[in-house]
């Protein structure tokens, strides 16, 4: 059994329970941050793009955006939202472990803890895929859990309620491998189902070293790593 139940986690229930957390106000703030990091880089890959929350907002800012995700449900939502906003985004069904591009993009955005889903070797291969997809001089922007912050606030369980529905995550930390292992219990419309997932945590120094190993340089924190912030890391593919 896979340690990450992708279909069970990234489904319509995810969109339902995360809707209030991923508010338009939060998205606008995050997109402002991303734009600061991207500058004038025109062709942007959002990987994975989920339901297009970041992709479509970047397209509204004038970027030429491609989004890739393995969830057809999320891609359908993203395309519907793009049409409603009047923006043109190319959405591709695919796997971040096998990106079908080489030196295609000026920037790659990996946002909202969308890295660390696999074993260490595969995670390293994903970073190399990111590097390969970027043109020389291209920029990678990543946003993910900050272990220093997470360990300060992490509870054995946490839940989200919407009316009579709720989503409960029971979380354990594997201290030897620095992974959170979570069991998700969803009660919605009187029905109960379960899913499971694991995420590899990276401190800034460790992720910096992994990015350098994947070929990036000029690796730096996008915001100061401290006990309050999520982790944002910016790195560049060396120029020609």
mmCIF file of C-alpha atoms in Angstrom:
data_model
loop_
_atom_site.group_PDB
_atom_site.id
_atom_site.type_symbol
_atom_site.label_atom_id
_atom_site.label_comp_id
_atom_site.label_asym_id
_atom_site.label_seq_id
_atom_site.Cartn_x
_atom_site.Cartn_y
_atom_site.Cartn_z
ATOM 1 C CA UNK A 1 0.000 0.000 0.000
ATOM 2 C CA UNK A 2 1.313 3.441 -0.959
ATOM 3 C CA UNK A 3 2.138 5.774 1.904
ATOM 4 C CA UNK A 4 0.244 8.573 0.171
ATOM 5 C CA UNK A 5 -3.340 7.935 -0.916
ATOM 6 C CA UNK A 6 -3.427 10.639 -3.577
ATOM 7 C CA UNK A 7 -6.900 9.867 -4.880
ATOM 8 C CA UNK A 8 -8.294 9.663 -1.353
ATOM 9 C CA UNK A 9 -6.725 12.955 -0.243
ATOM 10 C CA UNK A 10 -6.987 15.186 -3.299
ATOM 11 C CA UNK A 11 -10.656 14.854 -4.122
ATOM 12 C CA UNK A 12 -13.881 16.819 -3.870
ATOM 13 C CA UNK A 13 -13.824 16.569 -0.071
ATOM 14 C CA UNK A 14 -10.455 18.344 -0.070
ATOM 15 C CA UNK A 15 -11.922 21.242 -2.039
ATOM 16 C CA UNK A 16 -14.942 21.352 0.272
ATOM 17 C CA UNK A 17 -13.059 21.392 3.577
ATOM 18 C CA UNK A 18 -10.161 23.593 2.445
ATOM 19 C CA UNK A 19 -12.383 26.187 0.777
ATOM 20 C CA UNK A 20 -12.484 28.564 3.740
ATOM 21 C CA UNK A 21 -8.760 28.166 4.519
ATOM 22 C CA UNK A 22 -7.739 28.848 0.915
ATOM 23 C CA UNK A 23 -9.759 32.053 0.744
ATOM 24 C CA UNK A 24 -9.525 34.637 -2.048
ATOM 25 C CA UNK A 25 -7.836 36.970 0.439
ATOM 26 C CA UNK A 26 -5.151 34.406 1.271
ATOM 27 C CA UNK A 27 -4.632 33.628 -2.396
ATOM 28 C CA UNK A 28 -4.234 37.317 -3.259
ATOM 29 C CA UNK A 29 -1.597 37.746 -0.545
ATOM 30 C CA UNK A 30 0.316 34.664 -1.654
ATOM 31 C CA UNK A 31 0.208 35.642 -5.328
ATOM 32 C CA UNK A 32 1.661 39.047 -4.428
ATOM 33 C CA UNK A 33 4.561 37.226 -2.774
ATOM 34 C CA UNK A 34 5.055 34.949 -5.767
ATOM 35 C CA UNK A 35 5.014 37.876 -8.201
ATOM 36 C CA UNK A 36 7.766 39.571 -6.179
ATOM 37 C CA UNK A 37 9.927 36.473 -6.543
ATOM 38 C CA UNK A 38 9.146 35.922 -10.245
ATOM 39 C CA UNK A 39 9.668 39.448 -11.483
ATOM 40 C CA UNK A 40 9.376 39.662 -15.279
ATOM 41 C CA UNK A 41 9.801 35.945 -15.942
ATOM 42 C CA UNK A 42 7.048 35.243 -18.458
ATOM 43 C CA UNK A 43 6.517 31.490 -18.882
ATOM 44 C CA UNK A 44 5.556 29.891 -15.577
ATOM 45 C CA UNK A 45 4.908 26.264 -14.652
ATOM 46 C CA UNK A 46 2.699 25.672 -11.604
ATOM 47 C CA UNK A 47 3.585 22.156 -10.416
ATOM 48 C CA UNK A 48 1.426 20.658 -9.101
ATOM 49 C CA UNK A 49 -1.310 23.168 -9.832
ATOM 50 C CA UNK A 50 -4.237 21.575 -7.980
ATOM 51 C CA UNK A 51 -7.500 23.336 -8.773
ATOM 52 C CA UNK A 52 -5.760 26.345 -10.317
ATOM 53 C CA UNK A 53 -5.840 28.641 -7.293
ATOM 54 C CA UNK A 54 -2.384 30.068 -8.026
ATOM 55 C CA UNK A 55 -2.243 29.437 -11.796
ATOM 56 C CA UNK A 56 -5.317 31.436 -12.693
ATOM 57 C CA UNK A 57 -4.372 34.326 -10.417
ATOM 58 C CA UNK A 58 -0.915 34.493 -12.004
ATOM 59 C CA UNK A 59 -2.488 34.441 -15.459
ATOM 60 C CA UNK A 60 -4.582 37.440 -14.414
ATOM 61 C CA UNK A 61 -1.301 39.209 -13.674
ATOM 62 C CA UNK A 62 -0.125 38.659 -17.231
ATOM 63 C CA UNK A 63 2.041 35.551 -16.882
ATOM 64 C CA UNK A 64 1.867 32.763 -19.464
ATOM 65 C CA UNK A 65 0.990 29.865 -17.183
ATOM 66 C CA UNK A 66 0.998 26.110 -17.571
ATOM 67 C CA UNK A 67 -0.373 23.952 -14.763
ATOM 68 C CA UNK A 68 0.197 20.231 -14.312
ATOM 69 C CA UNK A 69 -1.600 17.930 -11.882
ATOM 70 C CA UNK A 70 -2.530 14.265 -11.681
ATOM 71 C CA UNK A 71 -6.094 14.945 -10.499
ATOM 72 C CA UNK A 72 -8.551 15.252 -13.376
ATOM 73 C CA UNK A 73 -11.136 16.610 -10.918
ATOM 74 C CA UNK A 74 -8.806 19.437 -9.875
ATOM 75 C CA UNK A 75 -7.894 20.179 -13.491
ATOM 76 C CA UNK A 76 -11.572 20.395 -14.463
ATOM 77 C CA UNK A 77 -12.137 22.886 -11.623
ATOM 78 C CA UNK A 78 -9.097 24.860 -12.717
ATOM 79 C CA UNK A 79 -10.265 25.068 -16.335
ATOM 80 C CA UNK A 80 -13.771 26.108 -15.288
ATOM 81 C CA UNK A 81 -12.360 28.842 -13.061
ATOM 82 C CA UNK A 82 -9.996 30.035 -15.787
ATOM 83 C CA UNK A 83 -12.889 30.329 -18.217
ATOM 84 C CA UNK A 84 -14.929 32.274 -15.659
ATOM 85 C CA UNK A 85 -12.007 34.672 -15.116
ATOM 86 C CA UNK A 86 -11.357 35.047 -18.821
ATOM 87 C CA UNK A 87 -7.748 33.854 -18.643
ATOM 88 C CA UNK A 88 -5.867 31.365 -20.801
ATOM 89 C CA UNK A 89 -3.949 28.686 -18.880
ATOM 90 C CA UNK A 90 -2.707 25.441 -20.358
ATOM 91 C CA UNK A 91 -3.687 22.635 -17.977
ATOM 92 C CA UNK A 92 -1.934 19.299 -18.403
ATOM 93 C CA UNK A 93 -2.734 15.972 -16.791
ATOM 94 C CA UNK A 94 0.527 14.496 -15.580
ATOM 95 C CA UNK A 95 2.852 13.475 -12.773
ATOM 96 C CA UNK A 96 5.450 15.754 -11.175
ATOM 97 C CA UNK A 97 7.822 12.778 -11.191
ATOM 98 C CA UNK A 98 7.821 12.710 -14.995
ATOM 99 C CA UNK A 99 7.520 16.245 -16.350
ATOM 100 C CA UNK A 100 7.261 16.268 -20.159
ATOM 101 C CA UNK A 101 9.326 19.456 -20.664
ATOM 102 C CA UNK A 102 12.961 20.415 -21.025
ATOM 103 C CA UNK A 103 14.140 24.036 -20.711
ATOM 104 C CA UNK A 104 10.597 25.243 -21.362
ATOM 105 C CA UNK A 105 9.874 27.704 -18.531
ATOM 106 C CA UNK A 106 11.297 30.864 -17.035
ATOM 107 C CA UNK A 107 9.921 29.997 -13.594
ATOM 108 C CA UNK A 108 8.408 27.095 -11.695
ATOM 109 C CA UNK A 109 6.106 27.507 -8.695
ATOM 110 C CA UNK A 110 5.658 24.698 -6.170
ATOM 111 C CA UNK A 111 3.294 26.062 -3.535
ATOM 112 C CA UNK A 112 1.379 25.007 -0.394
ATOM 113 C CA UNK A 113 3.392 21.981 0.745
ATOM 114 C CA UNK A 114 3.366 20.313 -2.667
ATOM 115 C CA UNK A 115 6.749 18.644 -2.201
ATOM 116 C CA UNK A 116 7.954 15.764 -0.035
ATOM 117 C CA UNK A 117 5.263 13.249 -0.986
ATOM 118 C CA UNK A 118 7.669 10.451 -1.911
ATOM 119 C CA UNK A 119 10.747 8.633 -0.613
ATOM 120 C CA UNK A 120 13.943 10.651 -0.398
ATOM 121 C CA UNK A 121 15.388 9.358 -3.658
ATOM 122 C CA UNK A 122 12.214 10.201 -5.578
ATOM 123 C CA UNK A 123 11.982 13.626 -3.953
ATOM 124 C CA UNK A 124 15.509 14.333 -5.193
ATOM 125 C CA UNK A 125 14.484 13.185 -8.669
ATOM 126 C CA UNK A 126 11.528 15.605 -8.548
ATOM 127 C CA UNK A 127 13.903 18.507 -7.832
ATOM 128 C CA UNK A 128 16.005 17.449 -10.814
ATOM 129 C CA UNK A 129 12.815 17.417 -12.927
ATOM 130 C CA UNK A 130 12.136 20.978 -11.780
ATOM 131 C CA UNK A 131 15.667 21.965 -12.791
ATOM 132 C CA UNK A 132 15.317 20.294 -16.189
ATOM 133 C CA UNK A 133 11.996 22.021 -16.932
ATOM 134 C CA UNK A 134 13.521 25.473 -16.400
ATOM 135 C CA UNK A 135 15.478 27.413 -18.971
ATOM 136 C CA UNK A 136 18.986 28.506 -17.959
ATOM 137 C CA UNK A 137 18.485 31.440 -15.618
ATOM 138 C CA UNK A 138 15.020 30.193 -14.656
ATOM 139 C CA UNK A 139 13.729 30.483 -11.115
ATOM 140 C CA UNK A 140 12.127 27.997 -8.712
ATOM 141 C CA UNK A 141 9.847 29.211 -5.907
ATOM 142 C CA UNK A 142 8.780 26.686 -3.250
ATOM 143 C CA UNK A 143 6.478 27.117 -0.243
ATOM 144 C CA UNK A 144 6.073 24.341 2.299
ATOM 145 C CA UNK A 145 5.858 23.459 5.971
ATOM 146 C CA UNK A 146 8.540 24.918 8.197
ATOM 147 C CA UNK A 147 9.440 22.174 10.710
ATOM 148 C CA UNK A 148 10.474 24.707 13.361
ATOM 149 C CA UNK A 149 7.023 26.277 13.181
ATOM 150 C CA UNK A 150 5.185 22.995 12.728
ATOM 151 C CA UNK A 151 6.724 21.297 15.768
ATOM 152 C CA UNK A 152 5.717 24.302 17.880
ATOM 153 C CA UNK A 153 2.035 24.185 16.903
ATOM 154 C CA UNK A 154 1.474 20.539 15.911
ATOM 155 C CA UNK A 155 -1.219 18.686 17.826
ATOM 156 C CA UNK A 156 -1.818 14.906 17.755
ATOM 157 C CA UNK A 157 -5.011 15.652 15.868
ATOM 158 C CA UNK A 158 -6.773 18.603 14.307
ATOM 159 C CA UNK A 159 -10.080 18.990 12.543
ATOM 160 C CA UNK A 160 -12.130 21.194 10.232
ATOM 161 C CA UNK A 161 -15.901 21.531 10.577
ATOM 162 C CA UNK A 162 -18.467 22.702 8.061
ATOM 163 C CA UNK A 163 -21.997 22.419 9.425
ATOM 164 C CA UNK A 164 -22.533 18.801 10.413
ATOM 165 C CA UNK A 165 -19.526 17.643 8.354
ATOM 166 C CA UNK A 166 -15.983 17.370 9.636
ATOM 167 C CA UNK A 167 -12.511 16.281 8.600
ATOM 168 C CA UNK A 168 -10.183 14.904 11.267
ATOM 169 C CA UNK A 169 -6.443 14.374 10.777
ATOM 170 C CA UNK A 170 -4.617 12.150 13.276
ATOM 171 C CA UNK A 171 -0.921 12.969 12.948
ATOM 172 C CA UNK A 172 2.184 11.110 14.023
ATOM 173 C CA UNK A 173 5.786 12.195 13.451
ATOM 174 C CA UNK A 174 8.485 9.724 12.483
ATOM 175 C CA UNK A 175 11.480 11.428 14.064
ATOM 176 C CA UNK A 176 14.044 9.191 12.354
ATOM 177 C CA UNK A 177 12.853 10.034 8.844
ATOM 178 C CA UNK A 178 11.331 13.469 9.540
ATOM 179 C CA UNK A 179 7.966 12.507 8.122
ATOM 180 C CA UNK A 180 4.479 13.288 9.262
ATOM 181 C CA UNK A 181 2.158 10.310 8.852
ATOM 182 C CA UNK A 182 -1.504 11.229 8.918
ATOM 183 C CA UNK A 183 -4.767 9.325 8.934
ATOM 184 C CA UNK A 184 -7.647 11.413 7.633
ATOM 185 C CA UNK A 185 -11.212 10.635 8.688
ATOM 186 C CA UNK A 186 -13.964 12.427 6.804
ATOM 187 C CA UNK A 187 -17.594 12.551 7.859
ATOM 188 C CA UNK A 188 -19.763 14.186 5.232
ATOM 189 C CA UNK A 189 -23.452 13.822 4.473
ATOM 190 C CA UNK A 190 -23.635 11.072 7.099
ATOM 191 C CA UNK A 191 -20.956 8.958 5.409
ATOM 192 C CA UNK A 192 -17.532 8.128 6.818
ATOM 193 C CA UNK A 193 -14.390 7.433 4.828
ATOM 194 C CA UNK A 194 -10.657 7.343 5.530
ATOM 195 C CA UNK A 195 -7.469 8.254 3.692
ATOM 196 C CA UNK A 196 -3.799 8.391 4.635
ATOM 197 C CA UNK A 197 -0.826 10.461 3.623
ATOM 198 C CA UNK A 198 2.762 11.198 4.557
ATOM 199 C CA UNK A 199 4.896 14.280 3.956
ATOM 200 C CA UNK A 200 8.675 14.530 4.282
ATOM 201 C CA UNK A 201 9.662 17.617 6.268
ATOM 202 C CA UNK A 202 12.704 19.670 5.297
ATOM 203 C CA UNK A 203 14.540 22.281 7.306
ATOM 204 C CA UNK A 204 15.839 25.186 5.269
ATOM 205 C CA UNK A 205 19.497 24.006 5.386
ATOM 206 C CA UNK A 206 18.521 20.496 4.275
ATOM 207 C CA UNK A 207 16.325 21.684 1.407
ATOM 208 C CA UNK A 208 19.009 24.168 0.368
ATOM 209 C CA UNK A 209 21.533 21.336 0.118
ATOM 210 C CA UNK A 210 19.086 19.160 -1.842
ATOM 211 C CA UNK A 211 18.486 21.993 -4.313
ATOM 212 C CA UNK A 212 22.210 22.547 -4.796
ATOM 213 C CA UNK A 213 22.564 18.815 -5.382
ATOM 214 C CA UNK A 214 19.871 19.043 -8.063
ATOM 215 C CA UNK A 215 21.865 21.709 -9.904
ATOM 216 C CA UNK A 216 20.383 24.953 -8.565
ATOM 217 C CA UNK A 217 22.393 27.881 -7.286
ATOM 218 C CA UNK A 218 21.695 31.178 -5.525
ATOM 219 C CA UNK A 219 19.439 29.267 -3.112
ATOM 220 C CA UNK A 220 17.994 31.564 -0.455
ATOM 221 C CA UNK A 221 14.987 31.870 1.843
ATOM 222 C CA UNK A 222 12.123 33.934 0.463
ATOM 223 C CA UNK A 223 11.196 34.979 3.987
ATOM 224 C CA UNK A 224 13.244 34.722 7.154
ATOM 225 C CA UNK A 225 12.960 31.179 8.546
ATOM 226 C CA UNK A 226 11.655 31.511 12.090
ATOM 227 C CA UNK A 227 9.062 30.017 14.426
ATOM 228 C CA UNK A 228 6.180 31.924 12.811
ATOM 229 C CA UNK A 229 6.619 31.631 9.037
ATOM 230 C CA UNK A 230 5.994 28.849 6.589
ATOM 231 C CA UNK A 231 9.105 28.002 4.607
ATOM 232 C CA UNK A 232 9.633 29.780 1.289
ATOM 233 C CA UNK A 233 12.750 28.960 -0.724
ATOM 234 C CA UNK A 234 13.897 30.573 -3.973
ATOM 235 C CA UNK A 235 16.538 29.030 -6.232
ATOM 236 C CA UNK A 236 17.836 29.648 -9.737
ATOM 237 C CA UNK A 237 18.991 27.402 -12.519
ATOM 238 C CA UNK A 238 22.423 28.687 -13.516
ATOM 239 C CA UNK A 239 22.454 30.753 -16.696
ATOM 240 C CA UNK A 240 23.994 29.646 -19.954
#
